[in-house]
Amino acid sequence: MKKPLRILITLLIFLIACESYAQEFNKVYYGIASDSINRDHYLEFKNDSVVELISIHVHMQPQLRIKLTYSNNEGNILIESDQETKQDANQIKQYGFNPFLNEIHIEKDGKALLNKVDGIVYVIYDDFKNKSYTTYIIDSIKYRQENAIANSYGLLERKPKRNRKLKRKLKKIKSDLYNYQIEVYKGIDAYLKYGYDNVFGVIELKRT
């Protein structure tokens, strides 16, 4: 193999590896919990060693912003807790982000970041700020209901549109719901079963 070609192949392999393992810097990741135990939040990777934990803005409550250190080993991200001050730890408890009192293990999976221990999936906020949906699967037919997602200041930018077909379908089966099995998937559970675009929720209704 000629030397220039070998160099080119090496560079391509390096670029592909970087794309596969690196989270995006200075982009906000939306952390979506699969249950009510953990709270949704944001992560912003400032550089290759600092990540900022950010609370979702709530009216009349200051927004939490705490910088933490992390490392990335081929897509396996470790967010450390040993540099947290006592004040940081108290604020983390106050805002309900208790998993961050200990080490957080996250793995990169495509565009998503997965915290399998705590049941949290992280997606790029910009991918959903204009197009977030809850998916209903009723009798094997999919319906998508637009969600309202607040911006980083906690303000709603627009009111979600109602899916009239979904509304009619739900009205039609309302009196027969006791004959349906209902399953709800959110966060990492929805991601693992239905993919990146459905992390905000999938509701299955199957006639028994």
C-alpha positions as YAML, in Angstrom:
chain: A
units: angstrom
residues:
- id: 1
  name: MET
  ca: [0.00, 0.00, 0.00]
- id: 2
  name: LYS
  ca: [1.36, 3.42, -0.93]
- id: 3
  name: LYS
  ca: [2.21, 5.69, 1.98]
- id: 4
  name: PRO
  ca: [-0.22, 8.57, 1.09]
- id: 5
  name: LEU
  ca: [-3.09, 6.07, 0.81]
- id: 6
  name: ARG
  ca: [-2.14, 4.50, 4.15]
- id: 7
  name: ILE
  ca: [-2.12, 7.95, 5.78]
- id: 8
  name: LEU
  ca: [-5.54, 8.77, 4.27]
- id: 9
  name: ILE
  ca: [-7.05, 5.51, 5.56]
- id: 10
  name: THR
  ca: [-5.57, 6.15, 9.01]
- id: 11
  name: LEU
  ca: [-7.10, 9.65, 9.07]
- id: 12
  name: LEU
  ca: [-10.50, 8.31, 8.00]
- id: 13
  name: ILE
  ca: [-10.44, 5.67, 10.74]
- id: 14
  name: PHE
  ca: [-9.51, 8.36, 13.28]
- id: 15
  name: LEU
  ca: [-12.34, 10.65, 12.14]
- id: 16
  name: ILE
  ca: [-14.88, 7.81, 12.27]
- id: 17
  name: ALA
  ca: [-13.71, 6.87, 15.77]
- id: 18
  name: CYS
  ca: [-14.03, 10.47, 16.94]
- id: 19
  name: GLU
  ca: [-17.54, 10.66, 15.51]
- id: 20
  name: SER
  ca: [-18.50, 7.39, 17.20]
- id: 21
  name: TYR
  ca: [-17.15, 8.08, 20.67]
- id: 22
  name: ALA
  ca: [-17.28, 11.87, 21.19]
- id: 23
  name: GLN
  ca: [-20.21, 13.68, 22.72]
- id: 24
  name: GLU
  ca: [-20.85, 17.13, 21.24]
- id: 25
  name: PHE
  ca: [-19.33, 20.10, 23.07]
- id: 26
  name: ASN
  ca: [-21.35, 23.22, 23.95]
- id: 27
  name: LYS
  ca: [-24.61, 21.52, 23.03]
- id: 28
  name: VAL
  ca: [-27.31, 20.90, 25.58]
- id: 29
  name: TYR
  ca: [-28.31, 17.28, 26.18]
- id: 30
  name: TYR
  ca: [-31.80, 16.72, 27.54]
- id: 31
  name: GLY
  ca: [-31.84, 13.99, 30.20]
- id: 32
  name: ILE
  ca: [-35.16, 12.13, 30.23]
- id: 33
  name: ALA
  ca: [-35.88, 9.79, 33.13]
- id: 34
  name: SER
  ca: [-37.88, 6.60, 32.68]
- id: 35
  name: ASP
  ca: [-39.59, 6.91, 36.06]
- id: 36
  name: SER
  ca: [-40.65, 9.49, 38.63]
- id: 37
  name: ILE
  ca: [-37.74, 8.75, 40.98]
- id: 38
  name: ASN
  ca: [-35.24, 10.76, 38.94]
- id: 39
  name: ARG
  ca: [-35.86, 14.23, 37.57]
- id: 40
  name: ASP
  ca: [-35.35, 15.39, 34.00]
- id: 41
  name: HIS
  ca: [-32.41, 17.76, 33.56]
- id: 42
  name: TYR
  ca: [-29.82, 19.08, 31.11]
- id: 43
  name: LEU
  ca: [-26.13, 18.28, 30.63]
- id: 44
  name: GLU
  ca: [-23.78, 20.54, 28.67]
- id: 45
  name: PHE
  ca: [-20.27, 19.28, 27.93]
- id: 46
  name: LYS
  ca: [-18.09, 22.40, 28.04]
- id: 47
  name: ASN
  ca: [-14.86, 20.72, 26.95]
- id: 48
  name: ASP
  ca: [-13.13, 17.35, 27.21]
- id: 49
  name: SER
  ca: [-13.13, 17.37, 31.04]
- id: 50
  name: VAL
  ca: [-15.94, 19.67, 32.29]
- id: 51
  name: VAL
  ca: [-19.69, 19.04, 32.09]
- id: 52
  name: GLU
  ca: [-22.39, 21.28, 33.53]
- id: 53
  name: LEU
  ca: [-25.48, 19.87, 35.27]
- id: 54
  name: ILE
  ca: [-28.45, 22.20, 34.67]
- id: 55
  name: SER
  ca: [-31.94, 21.99, 36.12]
- id: 56
  name: ILE
  ca: [-34.97, 22.53, 33.90]
- id: 57
  name: HIS
  ca: [-36.20, 26.02, 34.65]
- id: 58
  name: VAL
  ca: [-39.25, 26.15, 36.90]
- id: 59
  name: HIS
  ca: [-41.19, 29.33, 37.59]
- id: 60
  name: MET
  ca: [-40.08, 31.09, 40.78]
- id: 61
  name: GLN
  ca: [-37.13, 28.71, 41.27]
- id: 62
  name: PRO
  ca: [-33.50, 29.60, 40.49]
- id: 63
  name: GLN
  ca: [-31.93, 27.44, 37.81]
- id: 64
  name: LEU
  ca: [-29.26, 25.10, 39.14]
- id: 65
  name: ARG
  ca: [-25.92, 25.11, 37.30]
- id: 66
  name: ILE
  ca: [-23.08, 23.00, 38.69]
- id: 67
  name: LYS
  ca: [-19.86, 22.18, 36.87]
- id: 68
  name: LEU
  ca: [-18.57, 18.61, 37.27]
- id: 69
  name: THR
  ca: [-15.52, 16.80, 35.95]
- id: 70
  name: TYR
  ca: [-15.71, 13.81, 33.63]
- id: 71
  name: SER
  ca: [-13.63, 11.53, 31.45]
- id: 72
  name: ASN
  ca: [-14.45, 9.77, 28.17]
- id: 73
  name: ASN
  ca: [-12.88, 6.44, 27.31]
- id: 74
  name: GLU
  ca: [-14.02, 5.35, 23.83]
- id: 75
  name: GLY
  ca: [-17.63, 6.40, 24.41]
- id: 76
  name: ASN
  ca: [-17.78, 5.34, 28.06]
- id: 77
  name: ILE
  ca: [-18.29, 8.55, 30.02]
- id: 78
  name: LEU
  ca: [-17.60, 8.77, 33.76]
- id: 79
  name: ILE
  ca: [-18.94, 11.85, 35.56]
- id: 80
  name: GLU
  ca: [-17.09, 12.19, 38.84]
- id: 81
  name: SER
  ca: [-18.38, 13.39, 42.19]
- id: 82
  name: ASP
  ca: [-15.16, 13.70, 44.20]
- id: 83
  name: GLN
  ca: [-14.69, 17.38, 43.23]
- id: 84
  name: GLU
  ca: [-18.12, 18.45, 44.49]
- id: 85
  name: THR
  ca: [-18.18, 20.99, 47.31]
- id: 86
  name: LYS
  ca: [-20.51, 20.62, 50.28]
- id: 87
  name: GLN
  ca: [-22.63, 23.43, 48.83]
- id: 88
  name: ASP
  ca: [-22.82, 21.62, 45.47]
- id: 89
  name: ALA
  ca: [-23.92, 18.41, 47.19]
- id: 90
  name: ASN
  ca: [-26.62, 20.22, 49.17]
- id: 91
  name: GLN
  ca: [-27.99, 21.87, 46.02]
- id: 92
  name: ILE
  ca: [-27.94, 18.58, 44.12]
- id: 93
  name: LYS
  ca: [-30.02, 17.01, 46.92]
- id: 94
  name: GLN
  ca: [-32.37, 20.00, 47.03]
- id: 95
  name: TYR
  ca: [-33.11, 19.76, 43.30]
- id: 96
  name: GLY
  ca: [-33.59, 15.98, 43.41]
- id: 97
  name: PHE
  ca: [-30.54, 14.97, 41.37]
- id: 98
  name: ASN
  ca: [-29.27, 12.42, 43.90]
- id: 99
  name: PRO
  ca: [-27.55, 10.14, 41.33]
- id: 100
  name: PHE
  ca: [-24.98, 12.93, 40.84]
- id: 101
  name: LEU
  ca: [-23.84, 12.54, 44.44]
- id: 102
  name: ASN
  ca: [-21.98, 9.46, 43.19]
- id: 103
  name: GLU
  ca: [-20.15, 8.56, 40.01]
- id: 104
  name: ILE
  ca: [-22.33, 8.50, 36.90]
- id: 105
  name: HIS
  ca: [-21.58, 5.97, 34.16]
- id: 106
  name: ILE
  ca: [-22.87, 6.90, 30.70]
- id: 107
  name: GLU
  ca: [-22.32, 5.16, 27.38]
- id: 108
  name: LYS
  ca: [-22.67, 6.69, 23.93]
- id: 109
  name: ASP
  ca: [-25.12, 4.95, 21.60]
- id: 110
  name: GLY
  ca: [-25.39, 6.74, 18.27]
- id: 111
  name: LYS
  ca: [-26.56, 10.28, 19.01]
- id: 112
  name: ALA
  ca: [-27.88, 9.31, 22.44]
- id: 113
  name: LEU
  ca: [-26.12, 8.98, 25.79]
- id: 114
  name: LEU
  ca: [-27.40, 6.21, 28.06]
- id: 115
  name: ASN
  ca: [-27.30, 6.04, 31.85]
- id: 116
  name: LYS
  ca: [-28.60, 2.50, 32.25]
- id: 117
  name: VAL
  ca: [-28.10, 2.38, 36.03]
- id: 118
  name: ASP
  ca: [-30.47, 5.28, 36.72]
- id: 119
  name: GLY
  ca: [-32.70, 4.77, 33.67]
- id: 120
  name: ILE
  ca: [-31.92, 8.07, 31.92]
- id: 121
  name: VAL
  ca: [-31.40, 8.73, 28.21]
- id: 122
  name: TYR
  ca: [-29.76, 11.95, 27.00]
- id: 123
  name: VAL
  ca: [-30.72, 13.38, 23.61]
- id: 124
  name: ILE
  ca: [-29.56, 16.56, 21.89]
- id: 125
  name: TYR
  ca: [-31.99, 19.30, 22.94]
- id: 126
  name: ASP
  ca: [-31.90, 21.04, 19.55]
- id: 127
  name: ASP
  ca: [-33.19, 17.86, 17.89]
- id: 128
  name: PHE
  ca: [-36.49, 18.15, 19.77]
- id: 129
  name: LYS
  ca: [-37.12, 21.81, 20.55]
- id: 130
  name: ASN
  ca: [-39.34, 22.16, 17.46]
- id: 131
  name: LYS
  ca: [-40.63, 18.59, 17.07]
- id: 132
  name: SER
  ca: [-41.31, 16.59, 20.21]
- id: 133
  name: TYR
  ca: [-44.08, 13.99, 20.27]
- id: 134
  name: THR
  ca: [-45.77, 11.40, 22.42]
- id: 135
  name: THR
  ca: [-46.63, 8.37, 20.31]
- id: 136
  name: TYR
  ca: [-49.84, 6.43, 20.88]
- id: 137
  name: ILE
  ca: [-50.10, 2.93, 19.40]
- id: 138
  name: ILE
  ca: [-53.75, 1.88, 19.48]
- id: 139
  name: ASP
  ca: [-54.75, -1.41, 17.88]
- id: 140
  name: SER
  ca: [-51.38, -1.40, 16.04]
- id: 141
  name: ILE
  ca: [-52.03, 2.05, 14.50]
- id: 142
  name: LYS
  ca: [-49.63, 4.89, 15.39]
- id: 143
  name: TYR
  ca: [-50.77, 8.39, 16.34]
- id: 144
  name: ARG
  ca: [-48.40, 11.22, 17.23]
- id: 145
  name: GLN
  ca: [-49.39, 13.94, 19.66]
- id: 146
  name: GLU
  ca: [-47.19, 17.02, 19.62]
- id: 147
  name: ASN
  ca: [-45.67, 18.00, 22.97]
- id: 148
  name: ALA
  ca: [-44.89, 21.43, 24.36]
- id: 149
  name: ILE
  ca: [-41.27, 21.70, 25.47]
- id: 150
  name: ALA
  ca: [-40.09, 24.73, 27.37]
- id: 151
  name: ASN
  ca: [-36.88, 26.41, 26.32]
- id: 152
  name: SER
  ca: [-33.91, 26.64, 28.68]
- id: 153
  name: TYR
  ca: [-35.62, 29.60, 30.42]
- id: 154
  name: GLY
  ca: [-38.73, 27.56, 31.18]
- id: 155
  name: LEU
  ca: [-40.90, 29.42, 28.66]
- id: 156
  name: LEU
  ca: [-43.22, 27.70, 26.19]
- id: 157
  name: GLU
  ca: [-42.52, 28.91, 22.68]
- id: 158
  name: ARG
  ca: [-45.77, 27.63, 21.13]
- id: 159
  name: LYS
  ca: [-48.88, 25.67, 22.00]
- id: 160
  name: PRO
  ca: [-48.90, 22.06, 20.75]
- id: 161
  name: LYS
  ca: [-51.37, 21.14, 18.00]
- id: 162
  name: ARG
  ca: [-54.07, 18.61, 18.82]
- id: 163
  name: ASN
  ca: [-54.17, 15.41, 16.82]
- id: 164
  name: ARG
  ca: [-57.84, 15.18, 15.89]
- id: 165
  name: LYS
  ca: [-57.61, 11.59, 14.66]
- id: 166
  name: LEU
  ca: [-56.12, 10.57, 18.00]
- id: 167
  name: LYS
  ca: [-58.83, 12.46, 19.88]
- id: 168
  name: ARG
  ca: [-61.57, 10.72, 17.89]
- id: 169
  name: LYS
  ca: [-59.96, 7.30, 18.40]
- id: 170
  name: LEU
  ca: [-59.65, 7.77, 22.17]
- id: 171
  name: LYS
  ca: [-63.24, 8.95, 22.36]
- id: 172
  name: LYS
  ca: [-64.35, 5.90, 20.38]
- id: 173
  name: ILE
  ca: [-62.66, 3.37, 22.69]
- id: 174
  name: LYS
  ca: [-63.27, 5.25, 25.95]
- id: 175
  name: SER
  ca: [-66.16, 3.04, 27.05]
- id: 176
  name: ASP
  ca: [-64.18, -0.09, 26.16]
- id: 177
  name: LEU
  ca: [-60.86, 0.74, 27.86]
- id: 178
  name: TYR
  ca: [-61.26, -2.06, 30.42]
- id: 179
  name: ASN
  ca: [-60.67, -4.47, 27.52]
- id: 180
  name: TYR
  ca: [-57.31, -2.87, 26.69]
- id: 181
  name: GLN
  ca: [-53.86, -3.59, 28.06]
- id: 182
  name: ILE
  ca: [-51.96, -0.31, 28.49]
- id: 183
  name: GLU
  ca: [-48.15, -0.03, 28.50]
- id: 184
  name: VAL
  ca: [-46.27, 3.24, 28.93]
- id: 185
  name: TYR
  ca: [-42.64, 3.71, 27.85]
- id: 186
  name: LYS
  ca: [-40.59, 6.83, 28.52]
- id: 187
  name: GLY
  ca: [-36.95, 7.83, 28.47]
- id: 188
  name: ILE
  ca: [-34.46, 5.01, 28.10]
- id: 189
  name: ASP
  ca: [-37.25, 2.38, 27.98]
- id: 190
  name: ALA
  ca: [-38.85, 4.14, 25.01]
- id: 191
  name: TYR
  ca: [-35.44, 4.61, 23.38]
- id: 192
  name: LEU
  ca: [-34.47, 0.95, 23.64]
- id: 193
  name: LYS
  ca: [-37.80, -0.27, 22.21]
- id: 194
  name: TYR
  ca: [-38.80, 2.49, 19.78]
- id: 195
  name: GLY
  ca: [-35.67, 4.52, 19.07]
- id: 196
  name: TYR
  ca: [-34.28, 8.04, 19.40]
- id: 197
  name: ASP
  ca: [-37.33, 9.94, 18.10]
- id: 198
  name: ASN
  ca: [-39.68, 8.43, 20.70]
- id: 199
  name: VAL
  ca: [-37.86, 9.16, 23.97]
- id: 200
  name: PHE
  ca: [-40.57, 11.51, 25.25]
- id: 201
  name: GLY
  ca: [-43.08, 8.72, 25.50]
- id: 202
  name: VAL
  ca: [-44.89, 5.84, 23.82]
- id: 203
  name: ILE
  ca: [-48.28, 4.63, 25.03]
- id: 204
  name: GLU
  ca: [-49.42, 1.23, 23.78]
- id: 205
  name: LEU
  ca: [-53.08, 0.23, 23.95]
- id: 206
  name: LYS
  ca: [-53.75, -3.38, 22.94]
- id: 207
  name: ARG
  ca: [-57.13, -5.03, 23.00]
- id: 208
  name: THR
  ca: [-57.02, -8.13, 25.22]
...
